Short mmCIF file of C-alpha atoms in Angstrom, two decimals:
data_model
loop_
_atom_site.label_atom_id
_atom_site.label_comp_id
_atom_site.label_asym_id
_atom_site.label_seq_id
_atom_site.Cartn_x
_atom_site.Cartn_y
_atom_site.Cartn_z
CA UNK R 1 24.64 -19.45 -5.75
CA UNK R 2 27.03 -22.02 -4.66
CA UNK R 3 29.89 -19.52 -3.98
CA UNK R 4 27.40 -17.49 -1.45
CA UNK R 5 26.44 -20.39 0.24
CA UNK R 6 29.92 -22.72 0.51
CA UNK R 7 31.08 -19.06 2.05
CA UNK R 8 28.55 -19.10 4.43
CA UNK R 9 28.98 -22.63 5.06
CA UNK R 10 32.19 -22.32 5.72
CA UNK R 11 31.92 -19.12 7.99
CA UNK R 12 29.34 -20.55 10.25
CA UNK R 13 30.77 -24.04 10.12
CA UNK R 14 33.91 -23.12 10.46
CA UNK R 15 34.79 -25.89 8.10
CA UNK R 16 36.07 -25.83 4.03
CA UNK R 17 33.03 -26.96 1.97
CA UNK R 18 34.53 -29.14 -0.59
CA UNK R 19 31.09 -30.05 -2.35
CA UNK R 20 27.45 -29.18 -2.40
CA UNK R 21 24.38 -31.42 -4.56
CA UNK R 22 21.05 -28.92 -4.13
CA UNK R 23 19.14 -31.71 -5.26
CA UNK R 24 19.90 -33.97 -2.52
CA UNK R 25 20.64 -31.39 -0.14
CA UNK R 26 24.19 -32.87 1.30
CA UNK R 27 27.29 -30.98 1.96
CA UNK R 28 30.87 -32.64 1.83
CA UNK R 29 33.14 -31.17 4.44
CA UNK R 30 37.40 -32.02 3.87
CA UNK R 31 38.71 -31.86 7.60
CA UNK R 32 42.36 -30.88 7.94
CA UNK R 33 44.64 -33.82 8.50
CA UNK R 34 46.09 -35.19 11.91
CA UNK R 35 49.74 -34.01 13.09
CA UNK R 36 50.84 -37.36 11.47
CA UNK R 37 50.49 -36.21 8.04
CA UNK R 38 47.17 -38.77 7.34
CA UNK R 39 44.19 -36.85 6.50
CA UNK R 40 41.04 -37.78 7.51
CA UNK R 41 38.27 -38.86 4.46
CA UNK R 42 36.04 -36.69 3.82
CA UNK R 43 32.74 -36.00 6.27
CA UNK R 44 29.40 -36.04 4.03
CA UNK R 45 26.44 -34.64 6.03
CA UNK R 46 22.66 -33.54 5.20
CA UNK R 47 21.84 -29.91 5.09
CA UNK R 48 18.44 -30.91 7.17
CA UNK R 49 21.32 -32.14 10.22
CA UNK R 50 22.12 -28.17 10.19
CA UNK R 51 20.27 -25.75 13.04
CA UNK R 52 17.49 -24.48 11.54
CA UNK R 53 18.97 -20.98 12.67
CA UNK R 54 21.66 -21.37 11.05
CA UNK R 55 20.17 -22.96 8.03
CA UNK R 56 17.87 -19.71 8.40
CA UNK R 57 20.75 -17.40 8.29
CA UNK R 58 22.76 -19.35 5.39
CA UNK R 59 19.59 -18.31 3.63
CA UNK R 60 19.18 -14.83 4.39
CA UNK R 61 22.59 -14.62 2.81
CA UNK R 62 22.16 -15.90 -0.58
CA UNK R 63 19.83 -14.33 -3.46
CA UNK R 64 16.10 -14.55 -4.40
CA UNK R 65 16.78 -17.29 -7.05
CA UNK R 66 19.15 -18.96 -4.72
CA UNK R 67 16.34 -19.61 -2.19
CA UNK R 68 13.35 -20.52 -5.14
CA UNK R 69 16.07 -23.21 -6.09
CA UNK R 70 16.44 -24.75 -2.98
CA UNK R 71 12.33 -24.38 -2.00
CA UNK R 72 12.13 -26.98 -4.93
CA UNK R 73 14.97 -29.31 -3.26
CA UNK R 74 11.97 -31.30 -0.92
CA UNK R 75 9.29 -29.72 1.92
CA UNK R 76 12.07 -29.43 4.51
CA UNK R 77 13.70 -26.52 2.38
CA UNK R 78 10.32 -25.50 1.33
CA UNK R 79 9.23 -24.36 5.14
CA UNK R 80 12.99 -23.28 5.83
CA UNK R 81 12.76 -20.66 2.70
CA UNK R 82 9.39 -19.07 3.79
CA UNK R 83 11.25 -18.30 7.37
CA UNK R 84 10.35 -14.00 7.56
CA UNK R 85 14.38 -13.19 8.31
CA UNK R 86 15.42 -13.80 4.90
CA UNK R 87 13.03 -12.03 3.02
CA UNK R 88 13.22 -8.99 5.18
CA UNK R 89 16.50 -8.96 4.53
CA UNK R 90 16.11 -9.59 1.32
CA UNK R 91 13.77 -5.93 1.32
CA UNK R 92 16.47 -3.98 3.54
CA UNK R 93 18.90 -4.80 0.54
CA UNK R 94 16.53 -4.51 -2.16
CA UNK R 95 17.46 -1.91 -4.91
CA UNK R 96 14.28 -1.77 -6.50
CA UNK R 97 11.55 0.79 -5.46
CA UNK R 98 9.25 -0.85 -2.47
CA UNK R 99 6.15 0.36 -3.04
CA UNK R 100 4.07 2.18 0.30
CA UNK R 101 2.52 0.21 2.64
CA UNK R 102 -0.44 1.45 5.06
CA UNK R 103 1.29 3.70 7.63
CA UNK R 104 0.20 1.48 10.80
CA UNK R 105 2.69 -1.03 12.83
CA UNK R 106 0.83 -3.69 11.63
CA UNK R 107 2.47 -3.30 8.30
CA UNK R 108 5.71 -2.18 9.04
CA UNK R 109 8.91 -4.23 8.11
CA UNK R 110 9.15 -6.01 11.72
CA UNK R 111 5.56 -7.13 12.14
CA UNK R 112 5.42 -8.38 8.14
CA UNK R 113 5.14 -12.40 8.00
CA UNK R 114 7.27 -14.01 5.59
CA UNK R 115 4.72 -14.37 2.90
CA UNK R 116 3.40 -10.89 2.79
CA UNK R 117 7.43 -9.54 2.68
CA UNK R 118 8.03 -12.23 0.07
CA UNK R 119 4.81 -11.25 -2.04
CA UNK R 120 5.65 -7.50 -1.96
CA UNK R 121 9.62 -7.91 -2.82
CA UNK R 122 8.65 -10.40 -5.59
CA UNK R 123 5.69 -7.64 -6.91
CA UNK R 124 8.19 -5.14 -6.60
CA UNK R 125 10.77 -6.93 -8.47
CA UNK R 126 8.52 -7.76 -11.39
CA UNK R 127 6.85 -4.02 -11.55
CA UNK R 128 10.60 -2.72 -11.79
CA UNK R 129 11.17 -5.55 -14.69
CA UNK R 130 7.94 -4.75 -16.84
CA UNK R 131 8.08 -0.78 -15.60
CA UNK R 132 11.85 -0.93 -17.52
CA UNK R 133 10.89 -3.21 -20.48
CA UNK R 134 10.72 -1.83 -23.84
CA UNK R 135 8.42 -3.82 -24.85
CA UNK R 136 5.76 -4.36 -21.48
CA UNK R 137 3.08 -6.61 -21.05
CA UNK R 138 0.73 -7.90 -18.29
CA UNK R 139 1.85 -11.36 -16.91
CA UNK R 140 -1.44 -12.67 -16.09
CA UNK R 141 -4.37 -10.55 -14.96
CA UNK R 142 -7.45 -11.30 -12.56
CA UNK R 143 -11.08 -10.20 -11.93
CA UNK R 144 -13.59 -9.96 -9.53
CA UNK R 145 -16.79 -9.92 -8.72
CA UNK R 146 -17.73 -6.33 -7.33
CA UNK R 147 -21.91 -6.94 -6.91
CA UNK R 148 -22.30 -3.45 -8.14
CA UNK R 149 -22.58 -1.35 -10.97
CA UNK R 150 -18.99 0.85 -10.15
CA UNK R 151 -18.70 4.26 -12.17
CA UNK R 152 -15.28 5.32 -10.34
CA UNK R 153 -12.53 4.02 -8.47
CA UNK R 154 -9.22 5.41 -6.67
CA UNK R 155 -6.97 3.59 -5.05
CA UNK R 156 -3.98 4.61 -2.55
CA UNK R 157 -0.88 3.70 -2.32
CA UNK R 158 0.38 0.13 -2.45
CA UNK R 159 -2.84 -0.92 -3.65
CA UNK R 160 -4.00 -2.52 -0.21
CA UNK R 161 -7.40 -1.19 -0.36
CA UNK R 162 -9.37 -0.21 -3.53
CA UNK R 163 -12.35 2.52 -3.03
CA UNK R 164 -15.77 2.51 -5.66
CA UNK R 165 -18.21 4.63 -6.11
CA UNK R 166 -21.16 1.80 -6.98
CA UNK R 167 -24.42 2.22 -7.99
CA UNK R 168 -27.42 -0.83 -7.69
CA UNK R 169 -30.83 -1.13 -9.08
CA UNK R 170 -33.84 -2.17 -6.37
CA UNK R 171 -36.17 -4.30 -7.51
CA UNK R 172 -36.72 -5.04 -11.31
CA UNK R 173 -36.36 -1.67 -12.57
CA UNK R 174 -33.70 -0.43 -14.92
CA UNK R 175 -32.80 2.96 -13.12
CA UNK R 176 -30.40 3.38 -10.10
CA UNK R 177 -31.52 4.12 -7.19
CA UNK R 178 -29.01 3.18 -4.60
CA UNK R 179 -25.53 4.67 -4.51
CA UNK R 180 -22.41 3.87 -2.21
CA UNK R 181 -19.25 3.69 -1.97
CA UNK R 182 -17.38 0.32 -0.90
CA UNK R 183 -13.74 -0.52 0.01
CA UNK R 184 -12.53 -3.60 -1.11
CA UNK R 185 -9.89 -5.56 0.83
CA UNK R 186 -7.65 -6.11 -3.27
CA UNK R 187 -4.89 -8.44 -1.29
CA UNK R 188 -7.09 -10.79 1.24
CA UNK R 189 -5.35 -14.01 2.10
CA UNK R 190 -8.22 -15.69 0.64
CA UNK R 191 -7.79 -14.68 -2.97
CA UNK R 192 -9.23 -11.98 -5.17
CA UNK R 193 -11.16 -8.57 -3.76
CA UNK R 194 -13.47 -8.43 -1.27
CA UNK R 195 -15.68 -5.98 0.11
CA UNK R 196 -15.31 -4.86 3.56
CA UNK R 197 -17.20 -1.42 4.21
CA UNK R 198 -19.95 0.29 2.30
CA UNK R 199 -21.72 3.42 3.11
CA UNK R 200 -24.58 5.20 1.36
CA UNK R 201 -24.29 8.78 -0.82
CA UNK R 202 -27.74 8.92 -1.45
CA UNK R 203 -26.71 9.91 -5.16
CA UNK R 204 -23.78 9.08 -7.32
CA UNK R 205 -20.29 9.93 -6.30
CA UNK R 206 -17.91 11.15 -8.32
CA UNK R 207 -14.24 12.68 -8.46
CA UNK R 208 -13.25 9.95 -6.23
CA UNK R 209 -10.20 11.09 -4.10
CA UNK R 210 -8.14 9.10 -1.21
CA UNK R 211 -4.96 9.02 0.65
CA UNK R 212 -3.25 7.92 3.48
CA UNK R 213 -3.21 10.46 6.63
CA UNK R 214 -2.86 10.87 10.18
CA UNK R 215 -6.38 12.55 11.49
CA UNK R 216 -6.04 13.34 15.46
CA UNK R 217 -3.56 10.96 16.11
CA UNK R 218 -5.32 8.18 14.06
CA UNK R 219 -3.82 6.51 10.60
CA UNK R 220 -6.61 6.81 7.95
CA UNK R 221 -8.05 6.92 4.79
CA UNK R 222 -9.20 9.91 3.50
CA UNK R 223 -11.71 9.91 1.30
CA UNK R 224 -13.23 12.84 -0.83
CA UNK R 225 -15.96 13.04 -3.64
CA UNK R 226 -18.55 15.12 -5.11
CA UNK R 227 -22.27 14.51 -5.54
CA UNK R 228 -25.24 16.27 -6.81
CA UNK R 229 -28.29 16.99 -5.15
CA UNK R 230 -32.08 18.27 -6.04
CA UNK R 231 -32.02 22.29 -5.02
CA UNK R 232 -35.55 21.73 -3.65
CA UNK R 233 -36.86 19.70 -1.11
CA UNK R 234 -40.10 18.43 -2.24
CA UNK R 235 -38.11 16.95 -5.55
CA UNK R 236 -35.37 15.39 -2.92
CA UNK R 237 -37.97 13.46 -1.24
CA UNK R 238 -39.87 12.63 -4.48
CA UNK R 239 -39.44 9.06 -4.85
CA UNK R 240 -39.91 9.67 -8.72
CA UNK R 241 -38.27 13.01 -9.19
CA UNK R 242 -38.60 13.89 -13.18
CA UNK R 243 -34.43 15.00 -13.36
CA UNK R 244 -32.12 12.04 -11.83
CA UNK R 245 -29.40 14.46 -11.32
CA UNK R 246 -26.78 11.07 -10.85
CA UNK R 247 -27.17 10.68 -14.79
CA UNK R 248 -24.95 13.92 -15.25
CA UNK R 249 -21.51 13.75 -16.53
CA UNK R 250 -19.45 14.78 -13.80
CA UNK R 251 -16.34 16.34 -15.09
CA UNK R 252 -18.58 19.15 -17.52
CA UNK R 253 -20.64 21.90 -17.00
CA UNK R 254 -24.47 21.59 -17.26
CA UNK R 255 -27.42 23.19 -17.42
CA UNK R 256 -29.71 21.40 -15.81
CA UNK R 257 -33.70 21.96 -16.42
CA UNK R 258 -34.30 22.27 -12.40
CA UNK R 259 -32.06 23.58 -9.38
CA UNK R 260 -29.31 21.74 -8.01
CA UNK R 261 -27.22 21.68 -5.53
CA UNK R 262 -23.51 20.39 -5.05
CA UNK R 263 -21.96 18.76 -2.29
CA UNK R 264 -17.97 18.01 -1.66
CA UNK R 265 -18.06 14.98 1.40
CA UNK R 266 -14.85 13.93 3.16
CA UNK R 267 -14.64 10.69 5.21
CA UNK R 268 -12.22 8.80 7.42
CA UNK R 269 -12.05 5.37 7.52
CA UNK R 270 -9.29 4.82 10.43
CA UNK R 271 -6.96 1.70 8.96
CA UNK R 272 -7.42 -0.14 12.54
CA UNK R 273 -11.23 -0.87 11.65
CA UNK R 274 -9.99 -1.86 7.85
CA UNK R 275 -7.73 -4.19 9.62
CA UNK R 276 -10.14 -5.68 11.27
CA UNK R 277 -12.70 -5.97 8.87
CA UNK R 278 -10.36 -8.00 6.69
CA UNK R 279 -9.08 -10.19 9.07
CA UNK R 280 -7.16 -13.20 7.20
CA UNK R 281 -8.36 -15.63 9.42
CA UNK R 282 -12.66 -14.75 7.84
CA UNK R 283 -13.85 -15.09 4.21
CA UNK R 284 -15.53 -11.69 4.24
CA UNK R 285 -19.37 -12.08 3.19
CA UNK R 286 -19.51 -15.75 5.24
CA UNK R 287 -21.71 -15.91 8.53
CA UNK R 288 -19.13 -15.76 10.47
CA UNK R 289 -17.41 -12.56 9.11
CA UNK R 290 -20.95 -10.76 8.69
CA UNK R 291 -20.92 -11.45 12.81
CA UNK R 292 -17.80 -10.39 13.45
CA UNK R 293 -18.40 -7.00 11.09
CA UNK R 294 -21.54 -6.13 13.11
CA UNK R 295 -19.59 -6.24 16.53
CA UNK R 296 -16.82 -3.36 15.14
CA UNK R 297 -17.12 0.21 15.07
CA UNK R 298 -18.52 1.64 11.69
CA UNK R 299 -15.67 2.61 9.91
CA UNK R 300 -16.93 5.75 8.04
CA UNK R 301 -16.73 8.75 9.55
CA UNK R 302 -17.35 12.41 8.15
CA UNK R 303 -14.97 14.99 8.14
CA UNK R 304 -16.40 17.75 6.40
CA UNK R 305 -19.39 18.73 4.26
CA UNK R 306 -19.12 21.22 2.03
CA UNK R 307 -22.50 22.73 -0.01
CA UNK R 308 -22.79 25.24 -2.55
CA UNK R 309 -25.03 26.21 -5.90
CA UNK R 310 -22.00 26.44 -7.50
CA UNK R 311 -20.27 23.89 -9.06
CA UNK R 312 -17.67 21.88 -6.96
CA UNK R 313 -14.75 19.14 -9.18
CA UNK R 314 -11.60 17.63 -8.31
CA UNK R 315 -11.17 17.77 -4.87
CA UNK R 316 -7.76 16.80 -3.50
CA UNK R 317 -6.47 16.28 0.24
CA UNK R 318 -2.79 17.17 1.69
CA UNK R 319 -1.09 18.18 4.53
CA UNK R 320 -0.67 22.28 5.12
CA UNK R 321 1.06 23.38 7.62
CA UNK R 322 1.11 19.79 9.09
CA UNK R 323 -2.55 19.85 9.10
CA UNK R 324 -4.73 17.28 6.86
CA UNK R 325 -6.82 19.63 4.38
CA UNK R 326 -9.29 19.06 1.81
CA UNK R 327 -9.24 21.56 -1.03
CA UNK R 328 -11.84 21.37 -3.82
CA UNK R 329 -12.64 23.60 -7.27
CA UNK R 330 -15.44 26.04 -6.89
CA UNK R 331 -16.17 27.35 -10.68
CA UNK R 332 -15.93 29.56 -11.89
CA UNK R 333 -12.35 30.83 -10.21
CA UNK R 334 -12.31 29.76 -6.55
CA UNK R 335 -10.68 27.06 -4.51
CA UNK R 336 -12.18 26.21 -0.95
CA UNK R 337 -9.66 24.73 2.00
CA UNK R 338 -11.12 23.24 4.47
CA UNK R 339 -9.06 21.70 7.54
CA UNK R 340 -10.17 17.97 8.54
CA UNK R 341 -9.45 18.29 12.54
CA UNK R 342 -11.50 20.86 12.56
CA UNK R 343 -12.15 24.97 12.04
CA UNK R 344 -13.99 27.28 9.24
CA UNK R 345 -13.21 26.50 5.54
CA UNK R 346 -11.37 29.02 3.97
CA UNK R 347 -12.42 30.40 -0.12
CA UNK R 348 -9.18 31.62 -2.35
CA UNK R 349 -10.18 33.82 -4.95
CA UNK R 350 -7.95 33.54 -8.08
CA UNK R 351 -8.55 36.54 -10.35
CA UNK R 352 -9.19 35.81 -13.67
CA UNK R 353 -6.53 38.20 -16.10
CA UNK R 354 -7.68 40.31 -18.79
CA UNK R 355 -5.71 39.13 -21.67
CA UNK R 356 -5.53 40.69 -24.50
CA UNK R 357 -7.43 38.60 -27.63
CA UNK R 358 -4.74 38.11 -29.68
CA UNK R 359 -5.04 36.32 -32.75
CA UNK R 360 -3.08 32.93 -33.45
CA UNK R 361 -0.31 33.16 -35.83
CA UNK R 362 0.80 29.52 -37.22
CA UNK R 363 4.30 29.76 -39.16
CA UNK R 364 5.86 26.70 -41.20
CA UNK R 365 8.90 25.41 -39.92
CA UNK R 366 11.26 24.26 -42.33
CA UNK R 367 14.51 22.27 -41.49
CA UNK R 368 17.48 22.49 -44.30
CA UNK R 369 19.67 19.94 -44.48
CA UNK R 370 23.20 20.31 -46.23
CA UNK R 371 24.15 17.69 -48.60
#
């Protein structure tokens, strides 16, 4: 540490640093002698007497546990070391994997404050440590109070936002009868997750999908899921129907004792509403951030609905053809594309081969080793 920073010292100074104490924070500088021979004693001088900017960029060029050291050296260094130049330099040089942030200018490498590039060069640094470790562990570990029941979540990317398929009971009865799904804000200034956006499903979700994507010009989320619904009316509006069909196991076949029906929803939820809706400067669920969620846009939007008898599972969204798609199983051999701008959904068929039954034949396998 002291080599990197007498150099830089000494290039921006333009003087030979002869001694540095961190813990007081002073720098002795040896001027060269006069013509007569007598050299001049040597100049002693606080760091805090430097420019900032230049204190600023003698920090950018030392390391990470270069500039934790001196944060500890008193409150001067403290707000110097939190300065966004240095730790977005710190990222540009970084040869650990940074993981993906939401694809919006509002978190792109020039508009990031110096905490949130700290934070994500520090997470990065300690997922590449534990990732690597033979023998990895959690560091420390956190929860949350979600206010619902949640039987699902996905995340994207980066871990910004965390979507949950929830489920609530009304009134004093044990059996669910209010399904959502809610984003929660997972890296709010304020500390902990908090819930931002919520929007009904009228029966559980499940095979929770989401990504990042670009829908007519917008940056979104994507989100896709499958539900279940009563095949006839009078039972969907039956306030007591006798088959909850939300109390099926979503990832097997059933037969259920009435007709359903399946639905495969996609939402957007553009990032610009997320953004505001978890604006650092509002402790979501207070007064005041209740007013200012009522006076934004609703953030869900649909995309695309898509119904059948037969059973839908694991949908999935991608680009095709530069296009965002959603693309979801159809048992019992058929997958169904569907473009999110816009257009008819398109079904493959995939033809199931006629493969000849042929029994299993298990033989030992035996390893000989010379003496």
């Amino acid at each position: 540490m002291r080599t990197s920073l007498l150099g830089s010292l000494n290039i921006l100074l333009r003087r030979r640093p002869r001694a540095l104490d961190l813990e007081k924070g002073v720098v002795e500088l040896g001027l060269r002698p006069n013509n007569d021979g007598q050299g001049r004693p040597p100049i002693r001088m606080r760091l805090e007497d430097v420019a900032n900017d230049v204190l600023i960029m003698i920090f950018s060029y030392l390391d990470v546990r270069d500039v934790v050291a001196l944060r500890q050296v008193n409150k001067f260094f403290h707000d110097i070391s939190h300065h966004s130049i240095i730790w977005k330099r710190f990222l540009r040089q970084s040869d650990v994997p940074i993981p993906p942030l939401p694809p919006t200018s509002r978190h792109s490498l020039p508009h990031l404050s110096g905490l949130e590039a700290e934070r994500l060069l520090l997470r990065s640094v300690s997922l590449q440590r534990t990732w690597t470790s033979r023998d990895p562990s959690y560091i420390d570990s956190w929860a949350f109070n979600a206010n619902y029941t949640v039987f699902s979540m996905a995340t994207v990317p980066g871990g910004q936002y965390l979507i949950a398929s929830v489920g609530n009971c009304i009134g004093n009865g044990e059996r669910f009868t209010d399904y959502s799904l809610v984003i929660y804000a997972m890296d709010h200034p304020h500390g902990g997750g908090h819930a931002i956006a919520r929007t009904r499903t009228h029966t559980k979700a499940y095979h929770l999908k989401a990504r990042y994507t670009t829908i007519r010009g917008r940056h979104s989320i994507a989100i896709a899921y499958v539900r279940r619904d009563w095949g006839r009316r009078s039972e969907r509006e039956n306030p007591n129907p006798s088959v909850d069909v939300s109390e099926f196991s979503g990832d097997h076949e059933i037969d259920p004792p009435t007709p359903i029906k399946y639905e495969c929803v996609a939402l957007e939820v553009p990032l610009e509403c997320l953004e505001l809706l978890s604006d650092p400067r509002l402790t979501p669920g207070t007064p005041e951030w209740k007013a200012h969620a009522n006076a934004q846009p609703k953030p869900f939007r649909y995309l695309a609905i898509i119904r059948t008898r037969s059973q839908l599972m694991y949908p999935d969204i991608d680009e095709l053809f530069g296009k965002p798609y959603l693309a979801v199983l159809k048992r019992p051999n058929s997958i169904v594309f569907q473009n999110l701008e816009g257009g008819a959904a398109s079904t493959l068929f995939c033809q199931i081969p006629n493969l000849p039954n042929q029994p299993l034949v298990c033989r030992p396998f035996v390893t000989q080793l010379s003496k």
